mmCIF file of C-alpha atoms in Angstrom:
data_model
loop_
_atom_site.group_PDB
_atom_site.id
_atom_site.type_symbol
_atom_site.label_atom_id
_atom_site.label_comp_id
_atom_site.label_asym_id
_atom_site.label_seq_id
_atom_site.Cartn_x
_atom_site.Cartn_y
_atom_site.Cartn_z
ATOM 1 C CA MET A 267 0.000 0.000 0.000
ATOM 2 C CA SER A 268 1.328 3.472 -0.832
ATOM 3 C CA LYS A 269 2.442 5.821 1.938
ATOM 4 C CA ASN A 270 -0.366 8.273 1.121
ATOM 5 C CA SER A 271 -3.078 5.651 1.409
ATOM 6 C CA ILE A 272 -1.579 4.252 4.623
ATOM 7 C CA PHE A 273 -1.569 7.743 6.123
ATOM 8 C CA LEU A 274 -5.161 8.433 5.080
ATOM 9 C CA LEU A 275 -6.438 5.080 6.329
ATOM 10 C CA ALA A 276 -4.615 5.463 9.652
ATOM 11 C CA PHE A 277 -5.863 9.044 10.028
ATOM 12 C CA PHE A 278 -9.511 8.176 9.412
ATOM 13 C CA MET A 279 -9.463 5.113 11.673
ATOM 14 C CA CYS A 280 -7.609 6.806 14.542
ATOM 15 C CA PHE A 281 -9.911 9.825 14.306
ATOM 16 C CA GLN A 282 -12.954 7.549 14.379
ATOM 17 C CA LEU A 283 -11.702 5.645 17.427
ATOM 18 C CA HIS A 284 -10.813 8.913 19.140
ATOM 19 C CA SER A 285 -14.350 10.206 18.613
ATOM 20 C CA GLN A 286 -15.732 6.906 19.927
ATOM 21 C CA ILE A 287 -13.669 7.213 23.105
ATOM 22 C CA LEU A 288 -14.872 10.780 23.630
ATOM 23 C CA GLU A 289 -18.446 9.643 23.086
ATOM 24 C CA ARG A 290 -17.984 6.824 25.605
ATOM 25 C CA ASP A 291 -16.621 9.226 28.193
ATOM 26 C CA SER A 292 -19.633 11.488 27.791
ATOM 27 C CA ILE A 293 -22.416 8.894 27.820
ATOM 28 C CA ALA A 294 -25.613 10.425 29.154
ATOM 29 C CA PRO A 295 -27.443 8.779 32.043
ATOM 30 C CA LYS A 296 -29.869 6.061 30.962
ATOM 31 C CA ASN A 297 -32.892 8.117 31.983
ATOM 32 C CA VAL A 298 -31.895 10.952 29.629
ATOM 33 C CA LYS A 299 -33.384 10.635 26.137
ATOM 34 C CA ASN A 300 -30.824 10.600 23.343
ATOM 35 C CA LYS A 301 -30.999 13.546 20.990
ATOM 36 C CA PHE A 302 -29.907 13.826 17.385
ATOM 37 C CA LYS A 303 -26.318 15.084 17.259
ATOM 38 C CA ILE A 304 -24.285 16.357 14.324
ATOM 39 C CA ALA A 305 -20.822 15.480 15.692
ATOM 40 C CA PRO A 306 -21.082 11.683 15.122
ATOM 41 C CA LEU A 307 -21.727 12.369 11.426
ATOM 42 C CA ILE A 308 -18.405 14.110 10.804
ATOM 43 C CA ILE A 309 -16.170 11.057 10.303
ATOM 44 C CA PRO A 310 -18.512 8.932 8.142
ATOM 45 C CA THR A 311 -19.403 12.010 6.084
ATOM 46 C CA ALA A 312 -15.711 12.769 5.546
ATOM 47 C CA LEU A 313 -15.067 9.192 4.410
ATOM 48 C CA ILE A 314 -18.009 9.225 2.000
ATOM 49 C CA SER A 315 -17.012 12.648 0.659
ATOM 50 C CA TYR A 316 -13.455 11.484 0.053
ATOM 51 C CA GLY A 317 -14.673 8.636 -2.135
ATOM 52 C CA ILE A 318 -17.166 10.778 -4.050
ATOM 53 C CA ILE A 319 -14.504 13.404 -4.721
ATOM 54 C CA GLY A 320 -12.253 10.568 -5.880
ATOM 55 C CA LEU A 321 -14.570 9.802 -8.796
ATOM 56 C CA GLU A 322 -13.341 12.999 -10.458
ATOM 57 C CA SER A 323 -10.205 14.012 -8.544
ATOM 58 C CA HIS A 324 -6.921 13.179 -10.289
ATOM 59 C CA THR A 325 -5.114 13.347 -6.938
ATOM 60 C CA VAL A 326 -7.328 10.691 -5.363
ATOM 61 C CA GLN A 327 -7.176 8.583 -8.515
ATOM 62 C CA ASP A 328 -3.377 8.763 -8.377
ATOM 63 C CA ILE A 329 -3.515 7.489 -4.789
ATOM 64 C CA ASN A 330 -5.786 4.670 -5.955
ATOM 65 C CA SER A 331 -3.404 3.710 -8.749
ATOM 66 C CA SER A 332 -0.275 3.888 -6.596
ATOM 67 C CA THR A 333 -1.973 1.758 -3.928
ATOM 68 C CA LYS A 334 -2.878 -0.880 -6.504
ATOM 69 C CA THR A 335 0.646 -0.876 -7.930
ATOM 70 C CA GLU A 336 2.201 -1.194 -4.480
ATOM 71 C CA LEU A 337 -0.048 -4.105 -3.535
ATOM 72 C CA LYS A 338 0.425 -5.853 -6.868
ATOM 73 C CA GLU A 339 4.161 -5.942 -6.298
ATOM 74 C CA HIS A 340 3.706 -7.870 -3.050
ATOM 75 C CA ILE A 341 0.768 -10.149 -3.881
ATOM 76 C CA ASP A 342 1.574 -13.842 -4.253
ATOM 77 C CA ASN A 343 -1.804 -15.440 -3.558
ATOM 78 C CA LYS A 344 -5.271 -14.032 -3.055
ATOM 79 C CA PHE A 345 -7.054 -14.602 0.260
ATOM 80 C CA THR A 346 -10.844 -14.612 0.378
ATOM 81 C CA ILE A 347 -10.968 -14.037 4.132
ATOM 82 C CA ASP A 348 -12.839 -10.789 3.451
ATOM 83 C CA ASP A 349 -15.870 -12.828 2.357
ATOM 84 C CA PHE A 350 -16.120 -14.042 5.969
ATOM 85 C CA SER A 351 -14.613 -11.179 7.975
ATOM 86 C CA GLN A 352 -17.209 -8.696 6.706
ATOM 87 C CA TYR A 353 -19.831 -10.420 8.875
ATOM 88 C CA SER A 354 -17.764 -11.160 11.971
ATOM 89 C CA PRO A 355 -18.226 -7.812 13.813
ATOM 90 C CA PHE A 356 -22.042 -7.951 13.939
ATOM 91 C CA VAL A 357 -22.133 -11.736 14.431
ATOM 92 C CA SER A 358 -19.846 -11.188 17.437
ATOM 93 C CA VAL A 359 -22.610 -9.218 19.166
ATOM 94 C CA TYR A 360 -24.911 -12.253 19.136
ATOM 95 C CA ALA A 361 -22.057 -14.641 19.947
ATOM 96 C CA LEU A 362 -21.067 -12.589 23.008
ATOM 97 C CA ASN A 363 -24.661 -12.536 24.219
ATOM 98 C CA ALA A 364 -24.902 -16.298 23.669
ATOM 99 C CA LEU A 365 -21.822 -16.656 25.886
ATOM 100 C CA GLY A 366 -23.528 -14.669 28.636
ATOM 101 C CA ILE A 367 -21.772 -11.327 28.056
ATOM 102 C CA GLN A 368 -24.714 -8.952 27.968
ATOM 103 C CA GLY A 369 -24.602 -5.875 25.770
ATOM 104 C CA LYS A 370 -26.604 -2.668 25.739
ATOM 105 C CA ASN A 371 -29.859 -3.929 24.227
ATOM 106 C CA SER A 372 -32.128 -6.958 24.306
ATOM 107 C CA PHE A 373 -32.261 -9.412 21.398
ATOM 108 C CA LYS A 374 -35.328 -7.665 19.967
ATOM 109 C CA ASP A 375 -33.928 -4.146 20.223
ATOM 110 C CA ARG A 376 -30.507 -4.942 18.814
ATOM 111 C CA THR A 377 -32.061 -6.972 15.983
ATOM 112 C CA ILE A 378 -34.227 -3.982 15.055
ATOM 113 C CA VAL A 379 -31.075 -1.863 14.943
ATOM 114 C CA LEU A 380 -29.133 -4.402 12.894
ATOM 115 C CA GLY A 381 -31.995 -4.972 10.452
ATOM 116 C CA THR A 382 -32.472 -1.236 9.958
ATOM 117 C CA ALA A 383 -28.749 -0.611 9.526
ATOM 118 C CA TYR A 384 -28.397 -3.472 7.035
ATOM 119 C CA LEU A 385 -31.375 -2.184 5.038
ATOM 120 C CA ILE A 386 -30.035 1.385 4.926
ATOM 121 C CA MET A 387 -26.537 0.219 4.059
ATOM 122 C CA GLY A 388 -27.663 -2.276 1.410
ATOM 123 C CA ILE A 389 -29.979 0.133 -0.392
ATOM 124 C CA THR A 390 -27.387 2.922 -0.338
ATOM 125 C CA VAL A 391 -24.483 0.791 -1.550
ATOM 126 C CA ASN A 392 -26.422 -0.862 -4.360
ATOM 127 C CA ALA A 393 -28.012 2.395 -5.509
ATOM 128 C CA ILE A 394 -24.598 4.046 -5.794
ATOM 129 C CA LYS A 395 -23.024 0.984 -7.429
ATOM 130 C CA HIS A 396 -25.631 1.019 -10.207
ATOM 131 C CA THR A 397 -25.270 4.751 -10.855
ATOM 132 C CA SER A 398 -21.512 5.316 -10.518
ATOM 133 C CA HIS A 399 -20.439 2.564 -12.990
ATOM 134 C CA GLU A 400 -16.882 2.536 -11.617
ATOM 135 C CA LEU A 401 -14.635 -0.168 -13.112
ATOM 136 C CA ARG A 402 -13.093 -2.560 -10.607
ATOM 137 C CA PRO A 403 -9.281 -2.674 -10.405
ATOM 138 C CA ASP A 404 -9.292 -6.199 -11.850
ATOM 139 C CA GLY A 405 -11.503 -5.052 -14.744
ATOM 140 C CA SER A 406 -14.201 -7.646 -13.961
ATOM 141 C CA SER A 407 -17.235 -5.328 -13.700
ATOM 142 C CA TYR A 408 -18.438 -1.739 -13.412
ATOM 143 C CA ASN A 409 -19.752 -1.828 -9.837
ATOM 144 C CA SER A 410 -16.606 -1.079 -7.857
ATOM 145 C CA PHE A 411 -17.790 2.059 -6.032
ATOM 146 C CA PRO A 412 -18.384 1.753 -3.106
ATOM 147 C CA SER A 413 -17.198 -1.451 -1.398
ATOM 148 C CA GLY A 414 -20.149 -3.467 -0.097
ATOM 149 C CA HIS A 415 -17.915 -5.830 1.914
ATOM 150 C CA THR A 416 -16.310 -2.862 3.670
ATOM 151 C CA ALA A 417 -19.668 -1.196 4.304
ATOM 152 C CA THR A 418 -20.969 -4.397 5.904
ATOM 153 C CA ALA A 419 -17.854 -4.747 8.054
ATOM 154 C CA PHE A 420 -17.912 -1.159 9.334
ATOM 155 C CA MET A 421 -21.668 -1.300 9.884
ATOM 156 C CA GLY A 422 -20.998 -4.315 12.137
ATOM 157 C CA ALA A 423 -18.022 -2.662 13.824
ATOM 158 C CA GLU A 424 -20.097 0.352 14.829
ATOM 159 C CA PHE A 425 -22.900 -1.988 15.942
ATOM 160 C CA LEU A 426 -20.448 -3.956 18.102
ATOM 161 C CA TYR A 427 -19.053 -0.744 19.566
ATOM 162 C CA GLN A 428 -22.459 0.707 20.395
ATOM 163 C CA GLU A 429 -23.642 -2.499 22.069
ATOM 164 C CA TYR A 430 -20.509 -2.987 24.188
ATOM 165 C CA LYS A 431 -18.993 0.469 24.693
ATOM 166 C CA GLU A 432 -20.206 0.512 28.301
ATOM 167 C CA ASN A 433 -18.509 -2.851 28.917
ATOM 168 C CA SER A 434 -15.144 -2.074 27.324
ATOM 169 C CA ILE A 435 -13.792 0.154 24.543
ATOM 170 C CA TRP A 436 -11.737 -2.834 23.341
ATOM 171 C CA TYR A 437 -14.764 -4.515 21.815
ATOM 172 C CA GLY A 438 -15.142 -1.535 19.497
ATOM 173 C CA ILE A 439 -11.416 -1.372 18.757
ATOM 174 C CA THR A 440 -11.402 -5.061 17.837
ATOM 175 C CA GLY A 441 -14.442 -4.641 15.602
ATOM 176 C CA TYR A 442 -12.908 -1.684 13.809
ATOM 177 C CA ALA A 443 -9.620 -3.552 13.395
ATOM 178 C CA VAL A 444 -11.434 -6.445 11.702
ATOM 179 C CA ALA A 445 -13.383 -4.007 9.516
ATOM 180 C CA THR A 446 -10.181 -2.233 8.497
ATOM 181 C CA GLY A 447 -8.634 -5.598 7.665
ATOM 182 C CA THR A 448 -11.652 -6.422 5.513
ATOM 183 C CA GLY A 449 -11.160 -3.217 3.560
ATOM 184 C CA PHE A 450 -7.459 -3.941 3.141
ATOM 185 C CA PHE A 451 -8.119 -7.413 1.727
ATOM 186 C CA ARG A 452 -10.649 -5.990 -0.729
ATOM 187 C CA MET A 453 -7.769 -3.952 -2.135
ATOM 188 C CA TYR A 454 -5.279 -6.801 -1.720
ATOM 189 C CA ASN A 455 -7.528 -9.080 -3.785
ATOM 190 C CA ASP A 456 -7.729 -6.374 -6.475
ATOM 191 C CA ARG A 457 -11.484 -5.950 -6.063
ATOM 192 C CA HIS A 458 -11.620 -2.316 -4.945
ATOM 193 C CA TRP A 459 -9.836 1.005 -5.074
ATOM 194 C CA PHE A 460 -8.853 2.817 -1.887
ATOM 195 C CA SER A 461 -11.604 5.418 -2.422
ATOM 196 C CA ASP A 462 -14.163 2.568 -2.667
ATOM 197 C CA ILE A 463 -13.008 1.361 0.738
ATOM 198 C CA ALA A 464 -13.215 4.819 2.339
ATOM 199 C CA THR A 465 -16.756 5.418 1.124
ATOM 200 C CA GLY A 466 -17.877 1.899 2.073
ATOM 201 C CA ALA A 467 -16.571 2.480 5.603
ATOM 202 C CA GLY A 468 -18.404 5.791 5.859
ATOM 203 C CA ILE A 469 -21.697 4.329 4.638
ATOM 204 C CA GLY A 470 -21.416 1.412 7.074
ATOM 205 C CA ILE A 471 -20.748 3.605 10.095
ATOM 206 C CA LEU A 472 -23.425 6.122 9.172
ATOM 207 C CA SER A 473 -26.035 3.407 8.547
ATOM 208 C CA THR A 474 -25.620 2.055 12.079
ATOM 209 C CA LYS A 475 -25.721 5.493 13.672
ATOM 210 C CA ILE A 476 -28.957 6.297 11.838
ATOM 211 C CA ALA A 477 -30.390 2.901 12.828
ATOM 212 C CA TYR A 478 -29.845 3.649 16.532
ATOM 213 C CA TRP A 479 -31.596 6.992 16.167
ATOM 214 C CA LEU A 480 -34.534 5.317 14.398
ATOM 215 C CA GLN A 481 -34.773 2.282 16.684
ATOM 216 C CA PRO A 482 -37.194 3.746 19.296
ATOM 217 C CA HIS A 483 -39.573 4.896 16.553
ATOM 218 C CA ILE A 484 -39.459 1.585 14.683
ATOM 219 C CA LYS A 485 -39.966 -0.337 17.927
ATOM 220 C CA ASN A 486 -43.025 1.724 18.813
ATOM 221 C CA LEU A 487 -44.395 1.253 15.320
ATOM 222 C CA LEU A 488 -43.862 -2.513 15.047
ATOM 223 C CA PHE A 489 -44.082 -3.626 18.684
ATOM 224 C CA LYS A 490 -46.711 -1.599 20.496
ATOM 225 C CA LYS A 491 -47.089 -4.390 23.036
ATOM 226 C CA GLU A 492 -44.134 -5.736 24.955
ATOM 227 C CA SER A 493 -43.171 -9.330 24.151
ATOM 228 C CA ASN A 494 -40.633 -11.728 25.636
ATOM 229 C CA LEU A 495 -38.672 -12.206 22.410
ATOM 230 C CA ASN A 496 -35.164 -13.577 22.764
ATOM 231 C CA GLY A 497 -32.700 -15.595 20.754
ATOM 232 C CA SER A 498 -29.262 -15.852 19.182
ATOM 233 C CA ILE A 499 -27.620 -15.821 15.765
ATOM 234 C CA LEU A 500 -24.459 -17.852 15.152
ATOM 235 C CA PRO A 501 -22.420 -18.704 12.054
ATOM 236 C CA TYR A 502 -21.990 -22.273 10.815
ATOM 237 C CA PHE A 503 -19.603 -24.025 8.427
ATOM 238 C CA ASN A 504 -19.872 -27.708 7.476
ATOM 239 C CA GLY A 505 -16.708 -27.959 5.417
ATOM 240 C CA LYS A 506 -18.432 -26.911 2.218
ATOM 241 C CA ASP A 507 -21.227 -24.443 2.905
ATOM 242 C CA TYR A 508 -21.357 -21.543 5.341
ATOM 243 C CA GLY A 509 -24.099 -19.288 6.645
ATOM 244 C CA PHE A 510 -25.974 -18.296 9.809
ATOM 245 C CA GLY A 511 -28.311 -20.134 12.150
ATOM 246 C CA ALA A 512 -30.934 -18.422 14.305
ATOM 247 C CA GLN A 513 -32.650 -19.563 17.473
ATOM 248 C CA ILE A 514 -35.606 -17.470 18.654
ATOM 249 C CA THR A 515 -37.814 -18.007 21.710
ATOM 250 C CA PHE A 516 -41.103 -16.260 22.502
#
């Protein structure tokens, strides 16, 4: 990876983690209703803006090209770990709860958040992919911008952070580290440009933040009566196929 792209990636990720730590240190009491805040939008908006500017900016495109060249010189074999790692941050939330490590929300509430975030992220990523027509680095298709794998990973990383920030900041750091690794391997496998990764990360983070703001309204709309809904979601792999299994109790 080129020095410019390393610097930008490190800057964005460190800034994001710094803002998360500040947010954790200023958590309002549980009886105080959360209000819409502009500050949490700064980092994801900056990441998205960087990628959008990159569609026309020669400077950003030069960074993309130099990053690809640098990686190509050191690539021996491709690793498809990013196909799995994109899901691991949000799956970890359910795995931790299954192990008895309770997070911020109940199964129902966190599933509403995750479902909303995934819907927002998926619609946004696919809408942009089909309108930007950006050629992938490997020349395979014109749906490179933005990175869906990276958006999924960072959506999950923010979800993991929000659910466990009151337990330990390290859950969030681990989630963001995995998400960053997912983005790196998308470039390593010649599937995305650096600007695709930046925008995917921004969309993922922003989708989860919006989902948490919407969660009380969606809950009131869909679940007017309280119900004892609980369950867990865990990944499975049988040597050939992989996916997720869900167990729900009423």
